[in-house]
PDB file of C-alpha atoms in Angstrom:
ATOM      1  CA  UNK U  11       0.000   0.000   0.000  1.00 95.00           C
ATOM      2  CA  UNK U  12       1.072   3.228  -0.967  1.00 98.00           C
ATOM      3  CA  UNK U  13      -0.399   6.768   0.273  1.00 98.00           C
ATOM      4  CA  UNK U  14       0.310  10.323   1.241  1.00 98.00           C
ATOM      5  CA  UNK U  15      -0.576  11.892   4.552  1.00 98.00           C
ATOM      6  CA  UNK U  16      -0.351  15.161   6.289  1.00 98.00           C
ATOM      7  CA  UNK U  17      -1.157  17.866   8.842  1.00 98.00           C
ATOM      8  CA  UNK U  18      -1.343  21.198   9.027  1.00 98.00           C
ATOM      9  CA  UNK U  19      -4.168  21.482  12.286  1.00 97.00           C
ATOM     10  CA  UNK U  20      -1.121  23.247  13.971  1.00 97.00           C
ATOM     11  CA  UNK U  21       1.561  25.976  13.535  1.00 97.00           C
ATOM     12  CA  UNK U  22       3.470  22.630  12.407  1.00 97.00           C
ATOM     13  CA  UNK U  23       3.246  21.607   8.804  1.00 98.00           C
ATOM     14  CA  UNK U  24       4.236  18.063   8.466  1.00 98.00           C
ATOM     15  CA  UNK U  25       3.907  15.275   5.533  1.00 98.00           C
ATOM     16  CA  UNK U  26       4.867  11.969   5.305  1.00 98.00           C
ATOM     17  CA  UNK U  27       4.869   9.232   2.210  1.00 98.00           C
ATOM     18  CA  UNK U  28       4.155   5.511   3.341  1.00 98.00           C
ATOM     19  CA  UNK U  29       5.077   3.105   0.391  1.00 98.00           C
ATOM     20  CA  UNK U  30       4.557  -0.730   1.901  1.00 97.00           C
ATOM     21  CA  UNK U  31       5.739   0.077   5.018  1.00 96.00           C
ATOM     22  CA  UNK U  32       8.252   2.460   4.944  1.00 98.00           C
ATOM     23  CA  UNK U  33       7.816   5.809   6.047  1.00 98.00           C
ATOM     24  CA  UNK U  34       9.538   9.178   4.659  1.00 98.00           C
ATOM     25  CA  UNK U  35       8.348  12.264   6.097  1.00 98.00           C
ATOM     26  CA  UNK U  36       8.711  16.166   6.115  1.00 97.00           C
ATOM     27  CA  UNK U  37       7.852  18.949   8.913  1.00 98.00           C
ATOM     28  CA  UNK U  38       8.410  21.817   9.144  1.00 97.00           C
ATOM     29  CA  UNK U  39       7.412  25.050  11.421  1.00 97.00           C
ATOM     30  CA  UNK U  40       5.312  26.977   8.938  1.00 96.00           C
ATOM     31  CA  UNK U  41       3.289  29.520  10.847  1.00 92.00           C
ATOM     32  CA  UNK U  42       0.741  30.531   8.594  1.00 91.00           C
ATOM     33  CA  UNK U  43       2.267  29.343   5.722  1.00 96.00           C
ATOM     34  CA  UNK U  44       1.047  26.181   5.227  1.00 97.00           C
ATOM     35  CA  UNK U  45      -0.862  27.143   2.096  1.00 95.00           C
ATOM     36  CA  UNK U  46       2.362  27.709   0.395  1.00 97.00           C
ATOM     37  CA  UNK U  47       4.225  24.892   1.262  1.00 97.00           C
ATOM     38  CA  UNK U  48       2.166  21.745   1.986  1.00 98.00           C
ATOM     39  CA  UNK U  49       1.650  20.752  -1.771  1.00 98.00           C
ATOM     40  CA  UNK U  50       5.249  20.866  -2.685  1.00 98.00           C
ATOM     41  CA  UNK U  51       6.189  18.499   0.664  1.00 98.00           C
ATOM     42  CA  UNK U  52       4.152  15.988  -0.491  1.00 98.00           C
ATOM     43  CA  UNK U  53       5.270  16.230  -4.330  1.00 98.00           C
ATOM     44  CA  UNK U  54       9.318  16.462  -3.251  1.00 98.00           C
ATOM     45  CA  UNK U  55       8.255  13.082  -1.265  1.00 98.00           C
ATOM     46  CA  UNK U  56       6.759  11.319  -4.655  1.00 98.00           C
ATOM     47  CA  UNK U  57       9.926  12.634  -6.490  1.00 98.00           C
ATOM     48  CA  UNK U  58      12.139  11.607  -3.829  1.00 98.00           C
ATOM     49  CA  UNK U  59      10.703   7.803  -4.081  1.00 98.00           C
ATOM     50  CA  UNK U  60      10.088   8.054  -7.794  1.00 98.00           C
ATOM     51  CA  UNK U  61       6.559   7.699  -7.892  1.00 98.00           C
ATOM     52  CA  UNK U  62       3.657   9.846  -9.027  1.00 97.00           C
ATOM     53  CA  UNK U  63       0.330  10.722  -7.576  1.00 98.00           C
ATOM     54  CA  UNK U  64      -1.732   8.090  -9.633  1.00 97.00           C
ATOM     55  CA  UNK U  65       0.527   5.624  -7.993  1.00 98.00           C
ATOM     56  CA  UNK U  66      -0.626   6.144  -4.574  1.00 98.00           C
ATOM     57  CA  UNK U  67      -3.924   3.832  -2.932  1.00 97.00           C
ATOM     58  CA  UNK U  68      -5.036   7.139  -0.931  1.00 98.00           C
ATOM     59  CA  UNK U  69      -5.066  10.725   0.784  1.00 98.00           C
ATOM     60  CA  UNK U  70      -4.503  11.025   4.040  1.00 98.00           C
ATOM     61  CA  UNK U  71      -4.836  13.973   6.422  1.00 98.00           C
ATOM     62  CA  UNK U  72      -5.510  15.355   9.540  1.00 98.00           C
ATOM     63  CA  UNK U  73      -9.147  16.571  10.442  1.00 97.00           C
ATOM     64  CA  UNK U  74      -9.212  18.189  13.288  1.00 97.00           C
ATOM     65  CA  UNK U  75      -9.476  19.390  15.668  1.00 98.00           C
ATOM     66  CA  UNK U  76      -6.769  22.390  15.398  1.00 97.00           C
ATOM     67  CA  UNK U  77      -6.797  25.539  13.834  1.00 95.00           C
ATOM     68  CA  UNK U  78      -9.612  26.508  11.664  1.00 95.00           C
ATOM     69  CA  UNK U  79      -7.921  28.023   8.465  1.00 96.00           C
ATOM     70  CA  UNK U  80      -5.357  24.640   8.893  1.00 97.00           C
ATOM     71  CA  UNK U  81      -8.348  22.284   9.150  1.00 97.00           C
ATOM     72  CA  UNK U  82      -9.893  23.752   5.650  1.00 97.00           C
ATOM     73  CA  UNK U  83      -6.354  23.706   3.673  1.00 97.00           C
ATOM     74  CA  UNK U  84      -6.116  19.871   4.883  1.00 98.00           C
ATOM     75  CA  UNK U  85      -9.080  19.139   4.106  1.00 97.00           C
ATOM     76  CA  UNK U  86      -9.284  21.187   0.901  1.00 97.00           C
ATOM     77  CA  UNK U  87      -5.426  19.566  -0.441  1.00 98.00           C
ATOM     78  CA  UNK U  88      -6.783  15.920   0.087  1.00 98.00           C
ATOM     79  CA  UNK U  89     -10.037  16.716  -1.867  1.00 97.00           C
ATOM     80  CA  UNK U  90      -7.902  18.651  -4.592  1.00 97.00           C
ATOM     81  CA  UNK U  91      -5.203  15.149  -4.784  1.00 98.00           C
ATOM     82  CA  UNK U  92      -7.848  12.862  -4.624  1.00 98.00           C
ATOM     83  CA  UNK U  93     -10.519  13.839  -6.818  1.00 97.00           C
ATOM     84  CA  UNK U  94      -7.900  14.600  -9.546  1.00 94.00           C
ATOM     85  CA  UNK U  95      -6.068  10.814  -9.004  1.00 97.00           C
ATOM     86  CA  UNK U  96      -9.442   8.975  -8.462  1.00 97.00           C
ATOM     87  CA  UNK U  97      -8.221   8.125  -4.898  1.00 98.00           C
ATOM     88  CA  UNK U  98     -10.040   7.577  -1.747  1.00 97.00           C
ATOM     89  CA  UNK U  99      -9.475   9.730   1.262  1.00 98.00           C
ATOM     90  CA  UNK U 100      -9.347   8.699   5.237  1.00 98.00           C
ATOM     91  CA  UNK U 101      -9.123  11.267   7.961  1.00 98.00           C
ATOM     92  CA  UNK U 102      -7.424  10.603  11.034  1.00 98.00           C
ATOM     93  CA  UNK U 103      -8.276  12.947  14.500  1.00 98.00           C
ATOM     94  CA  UNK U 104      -5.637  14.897  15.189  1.00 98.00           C
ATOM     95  CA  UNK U 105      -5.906  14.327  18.878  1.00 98.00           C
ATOM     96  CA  UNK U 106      -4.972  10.668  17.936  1.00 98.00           C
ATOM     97  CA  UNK U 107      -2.083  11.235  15.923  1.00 98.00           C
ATOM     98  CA  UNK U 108      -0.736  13.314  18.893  1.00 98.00           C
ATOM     99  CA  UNK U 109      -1.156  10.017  21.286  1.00 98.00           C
ATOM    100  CA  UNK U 110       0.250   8.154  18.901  1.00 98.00           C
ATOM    101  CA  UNK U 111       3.208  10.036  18.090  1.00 98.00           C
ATOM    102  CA  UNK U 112       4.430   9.952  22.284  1.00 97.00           C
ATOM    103  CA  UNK U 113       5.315   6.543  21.764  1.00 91.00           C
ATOM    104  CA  UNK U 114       3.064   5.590  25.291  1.00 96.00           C
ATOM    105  CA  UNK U 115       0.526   3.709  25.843  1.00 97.00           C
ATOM    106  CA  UNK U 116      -1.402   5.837  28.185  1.00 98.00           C
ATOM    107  CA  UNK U 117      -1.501   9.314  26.811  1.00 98.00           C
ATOM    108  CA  UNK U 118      -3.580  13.327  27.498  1.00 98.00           C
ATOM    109  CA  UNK U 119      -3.582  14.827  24.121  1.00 98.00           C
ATOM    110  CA  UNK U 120      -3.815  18.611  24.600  1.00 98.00           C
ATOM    111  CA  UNK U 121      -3.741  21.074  22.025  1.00 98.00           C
ATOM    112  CA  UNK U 122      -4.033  25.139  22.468  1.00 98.00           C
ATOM    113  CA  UNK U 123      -7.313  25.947  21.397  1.00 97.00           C
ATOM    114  CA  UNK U 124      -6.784  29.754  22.255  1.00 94.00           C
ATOM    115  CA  UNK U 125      -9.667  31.892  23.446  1.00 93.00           C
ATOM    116  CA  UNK U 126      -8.321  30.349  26.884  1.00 96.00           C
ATOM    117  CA  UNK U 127      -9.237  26.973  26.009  1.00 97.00           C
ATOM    118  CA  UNK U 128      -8.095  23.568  24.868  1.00 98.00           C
ATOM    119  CA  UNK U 129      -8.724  20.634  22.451  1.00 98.00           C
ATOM    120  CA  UNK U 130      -8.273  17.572  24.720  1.00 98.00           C
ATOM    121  CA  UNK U 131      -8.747  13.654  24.484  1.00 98.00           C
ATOM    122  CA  UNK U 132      -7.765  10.788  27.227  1.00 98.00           C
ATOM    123  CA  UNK U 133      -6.194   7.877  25.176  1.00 98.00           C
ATOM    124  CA  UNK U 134      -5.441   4.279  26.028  1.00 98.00           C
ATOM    125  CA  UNK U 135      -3.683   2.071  24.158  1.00 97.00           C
ATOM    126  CA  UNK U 136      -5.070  -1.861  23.760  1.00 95.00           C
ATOM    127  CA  UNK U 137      -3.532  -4.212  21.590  1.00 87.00           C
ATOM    128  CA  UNK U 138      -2.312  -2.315  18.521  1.00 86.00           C
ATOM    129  CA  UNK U 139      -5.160   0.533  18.326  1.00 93.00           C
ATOM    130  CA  UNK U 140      -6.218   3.551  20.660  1.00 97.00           C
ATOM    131  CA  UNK U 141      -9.220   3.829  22.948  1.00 97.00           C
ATOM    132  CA  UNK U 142     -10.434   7.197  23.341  1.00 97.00           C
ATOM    133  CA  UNK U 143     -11.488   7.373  26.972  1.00 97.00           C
ATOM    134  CA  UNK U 144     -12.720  10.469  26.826  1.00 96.00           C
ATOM    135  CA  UNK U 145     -13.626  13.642  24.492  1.00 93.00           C
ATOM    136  CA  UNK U 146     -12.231  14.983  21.793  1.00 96.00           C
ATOM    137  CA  UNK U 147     -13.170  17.708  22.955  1.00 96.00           C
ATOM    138  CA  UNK U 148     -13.059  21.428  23.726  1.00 97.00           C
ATOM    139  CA  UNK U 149     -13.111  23.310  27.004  1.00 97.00           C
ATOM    140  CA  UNK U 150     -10.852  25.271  29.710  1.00 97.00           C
ATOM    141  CA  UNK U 151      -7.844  24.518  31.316  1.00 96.00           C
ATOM    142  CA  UNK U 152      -9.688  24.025  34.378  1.00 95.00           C
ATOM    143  CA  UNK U 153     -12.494  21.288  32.757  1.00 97.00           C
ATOM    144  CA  UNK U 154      -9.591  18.908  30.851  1.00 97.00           C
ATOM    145  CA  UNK U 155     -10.603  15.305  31.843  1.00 95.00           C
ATOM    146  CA  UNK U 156      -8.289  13.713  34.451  1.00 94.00           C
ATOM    147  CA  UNK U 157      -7.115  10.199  34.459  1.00 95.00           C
ATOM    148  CA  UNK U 158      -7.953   8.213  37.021  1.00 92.00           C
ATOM    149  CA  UNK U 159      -5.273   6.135  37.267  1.00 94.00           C
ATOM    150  CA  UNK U 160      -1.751   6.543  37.564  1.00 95.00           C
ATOM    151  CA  UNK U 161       0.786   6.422  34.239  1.00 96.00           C
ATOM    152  CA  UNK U 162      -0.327   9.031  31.743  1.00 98.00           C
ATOM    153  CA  UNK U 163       2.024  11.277  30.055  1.00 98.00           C
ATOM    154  CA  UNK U 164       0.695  14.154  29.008  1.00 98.00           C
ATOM    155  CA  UNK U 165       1.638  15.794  25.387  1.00 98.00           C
ATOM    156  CA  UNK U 166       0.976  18.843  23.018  1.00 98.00           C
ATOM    157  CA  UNK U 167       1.113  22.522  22.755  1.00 98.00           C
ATOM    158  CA  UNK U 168      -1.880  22.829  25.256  1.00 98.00           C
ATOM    159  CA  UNK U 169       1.044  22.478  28.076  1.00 97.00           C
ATOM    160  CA  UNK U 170       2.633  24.684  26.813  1.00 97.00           C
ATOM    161  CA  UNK U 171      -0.103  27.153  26.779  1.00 97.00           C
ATOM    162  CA  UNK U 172      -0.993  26.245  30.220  1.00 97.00           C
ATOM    163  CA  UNK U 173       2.004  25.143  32.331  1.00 95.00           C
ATOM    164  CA  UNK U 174       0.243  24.177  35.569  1.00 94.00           C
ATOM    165  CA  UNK U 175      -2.360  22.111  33.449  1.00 95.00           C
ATOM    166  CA  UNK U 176      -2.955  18.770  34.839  1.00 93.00           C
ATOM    167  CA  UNK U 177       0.751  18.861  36.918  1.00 90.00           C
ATOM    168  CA  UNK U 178      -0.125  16.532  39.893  1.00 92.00           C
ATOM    169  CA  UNK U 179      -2.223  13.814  37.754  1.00 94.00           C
ATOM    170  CA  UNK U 180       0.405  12.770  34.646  1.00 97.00           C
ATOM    171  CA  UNK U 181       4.127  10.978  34.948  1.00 96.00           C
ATOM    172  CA  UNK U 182       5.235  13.609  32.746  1.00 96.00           C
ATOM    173  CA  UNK U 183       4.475  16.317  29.802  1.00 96.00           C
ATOM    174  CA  UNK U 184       5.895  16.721  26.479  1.00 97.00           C
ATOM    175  CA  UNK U 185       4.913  20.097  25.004  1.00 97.00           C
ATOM    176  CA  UNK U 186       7.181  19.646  22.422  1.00 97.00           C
ATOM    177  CA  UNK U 187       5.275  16.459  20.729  1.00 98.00           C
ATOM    178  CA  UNK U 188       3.411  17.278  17.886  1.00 98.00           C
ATOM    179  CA  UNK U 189       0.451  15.475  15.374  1.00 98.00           C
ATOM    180  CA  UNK U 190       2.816  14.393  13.128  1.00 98.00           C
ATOM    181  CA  UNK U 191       2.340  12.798   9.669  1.00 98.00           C
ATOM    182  CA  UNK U 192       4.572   9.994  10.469  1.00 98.00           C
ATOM    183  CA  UNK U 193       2.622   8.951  13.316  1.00 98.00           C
ATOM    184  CA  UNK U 194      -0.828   9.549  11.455  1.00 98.00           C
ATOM    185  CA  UNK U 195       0.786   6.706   8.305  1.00 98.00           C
ATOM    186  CA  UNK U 196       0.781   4.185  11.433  1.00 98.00           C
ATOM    187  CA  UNK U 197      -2.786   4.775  12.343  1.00 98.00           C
ATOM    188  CA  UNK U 198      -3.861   5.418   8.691  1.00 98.00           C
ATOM    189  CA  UNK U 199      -2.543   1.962   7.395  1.00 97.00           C
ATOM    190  CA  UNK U 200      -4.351  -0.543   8.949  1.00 96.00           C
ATOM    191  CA  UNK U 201      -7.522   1.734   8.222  1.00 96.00           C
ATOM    192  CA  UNK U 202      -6.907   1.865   4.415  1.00 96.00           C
ATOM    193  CA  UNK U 203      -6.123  -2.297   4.530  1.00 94.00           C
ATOM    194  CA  UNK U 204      -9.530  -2.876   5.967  1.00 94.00           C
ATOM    195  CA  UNK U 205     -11.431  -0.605   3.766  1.00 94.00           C
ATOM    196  CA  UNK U 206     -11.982   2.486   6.068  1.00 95.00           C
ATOM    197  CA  UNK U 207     -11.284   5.092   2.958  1.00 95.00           C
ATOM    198  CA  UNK U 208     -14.273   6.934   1.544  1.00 97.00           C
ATOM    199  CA  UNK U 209     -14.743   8.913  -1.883  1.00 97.00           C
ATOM    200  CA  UNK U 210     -12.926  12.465  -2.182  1.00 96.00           C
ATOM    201  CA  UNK U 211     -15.934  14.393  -1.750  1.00 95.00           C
ATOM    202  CA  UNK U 212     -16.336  13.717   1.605  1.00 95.00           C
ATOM    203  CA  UNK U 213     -12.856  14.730   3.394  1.00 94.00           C
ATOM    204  CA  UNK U 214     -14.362  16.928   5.705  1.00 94.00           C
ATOM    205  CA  UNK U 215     -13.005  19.013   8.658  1.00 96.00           C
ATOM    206  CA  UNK U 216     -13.499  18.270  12.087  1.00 95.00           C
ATOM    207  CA  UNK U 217     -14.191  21.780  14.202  1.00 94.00           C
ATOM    208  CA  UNK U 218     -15.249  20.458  17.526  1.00 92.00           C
ATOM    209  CA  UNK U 219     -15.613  24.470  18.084  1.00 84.00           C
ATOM    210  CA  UNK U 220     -17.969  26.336  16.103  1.00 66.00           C
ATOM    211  CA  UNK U 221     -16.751  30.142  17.155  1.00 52.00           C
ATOM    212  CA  UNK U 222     -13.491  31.172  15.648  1.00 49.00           C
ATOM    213  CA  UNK U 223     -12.629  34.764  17.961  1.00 43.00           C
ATOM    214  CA  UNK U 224     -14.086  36.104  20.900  1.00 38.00           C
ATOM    215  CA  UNK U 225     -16.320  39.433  21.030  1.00 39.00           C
ATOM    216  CA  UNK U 226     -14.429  42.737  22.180  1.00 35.00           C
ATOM    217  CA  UNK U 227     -16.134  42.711  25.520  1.00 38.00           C
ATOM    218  CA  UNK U 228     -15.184  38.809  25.403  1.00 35.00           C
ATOM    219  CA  UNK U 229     -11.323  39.695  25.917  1.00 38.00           C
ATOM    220  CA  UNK U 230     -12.177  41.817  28.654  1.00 43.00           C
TER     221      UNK U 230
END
């Protein structure tokens, strides 16, 4: 199997190439340039591994949730490749991709949401897939779902955000950890093998949050 994936839900830009197992990837910190340089990633990857766009099974990317404007050029790049290859598409929650790219099997995904709040998901791991224990979902610092048990590591930009967040429940935080494209080929894989892609039309955002910026007397 053969198929592109990538995300751009964060200030990260990241793409990967998975040809029968083998992973090559790019990321890079784009800001708000994603736009400009998520198309020609994923086409130095093809040219790097000598193989065109009709050659790939699929599109993959990351839905959400994350950053509006990056959720729509994600979305909007996978439709764009797919429809024009005749490929299917498979989106993969960003909040997932994040667990899976800690390399733990107990894992608080925590994104800054801004607007003083936070995309958030509890994650298990059993067998070789994730349980989502609770969320995704969005809310304050101060309503993130807690683990109950002892063991989680907690990772993503939302602890970076908010320092304190969820100090005295996890083993340890990595703010660093991003929802890379490498990580999303893993999840994406087994998906694609047992027929989880759908038709191009439908790669679709996923929000979680419907408002985008708070009112003036809001920030007050």
């Amino acid at each position: 199997m053969k198929f592109l994936a990538f995300d751009t839900a964060t200030e990260w830009c990241s793409a990967a190439l998975w040809v029968d197992g083998t992973c090559t990837w790019r990321a890079v910190h784009a800001g708000q340039k994603h736009s400009d340089m998520l198309v020609p990633m994923l086409f130095e990857l093809l040219a790097e591994a000598g193989l065109g766009l009709p050659q790939m099974d699929a599109i993959v990317y990351g839905m959400g949730p994350g950053s509006f404007t990056g959720l729509r050029i994600a979305s909007g790049v996978a439709q764009g490749l797919a429809l024009g290859a005749d490929l299917p598409v498979l989106g993969i929650s960003t909040l997932e991709t994040l667990a899976e790219e800690a390399s733990h099997d107990q894992v608080l995904a925590c994104l800054d949401a801004r607007m003083n709040e936070v995309y958030v998901a509890l994650y298990q791991r059993e067998s070789d897939a994730w349980r989502c224990l609770s969320g995704p979902l969005v809310c304050p610092p101060g309503a993130v779902p807690l683990p109950t048990t002892d063991g989680f590591v907690g990772v993503g930009s939302g602890f970076l955000a908010y320092p304190d967040l969820a100090q005295d429940r996890l083993a340890s935080r990595n703010p660093d950890c991003i929802p890379h494209a490498r990580a999303m080929t893993r999840l994406a894989a087994p998906r694609m093998l047992s027929g989880e892609g759908v038709a191009a039309e439908h790669a679709e955002p996923l929000y979680i949050r419907d408002k985008v910026a708070l009112k003036i007397c809001e920030r007050a």
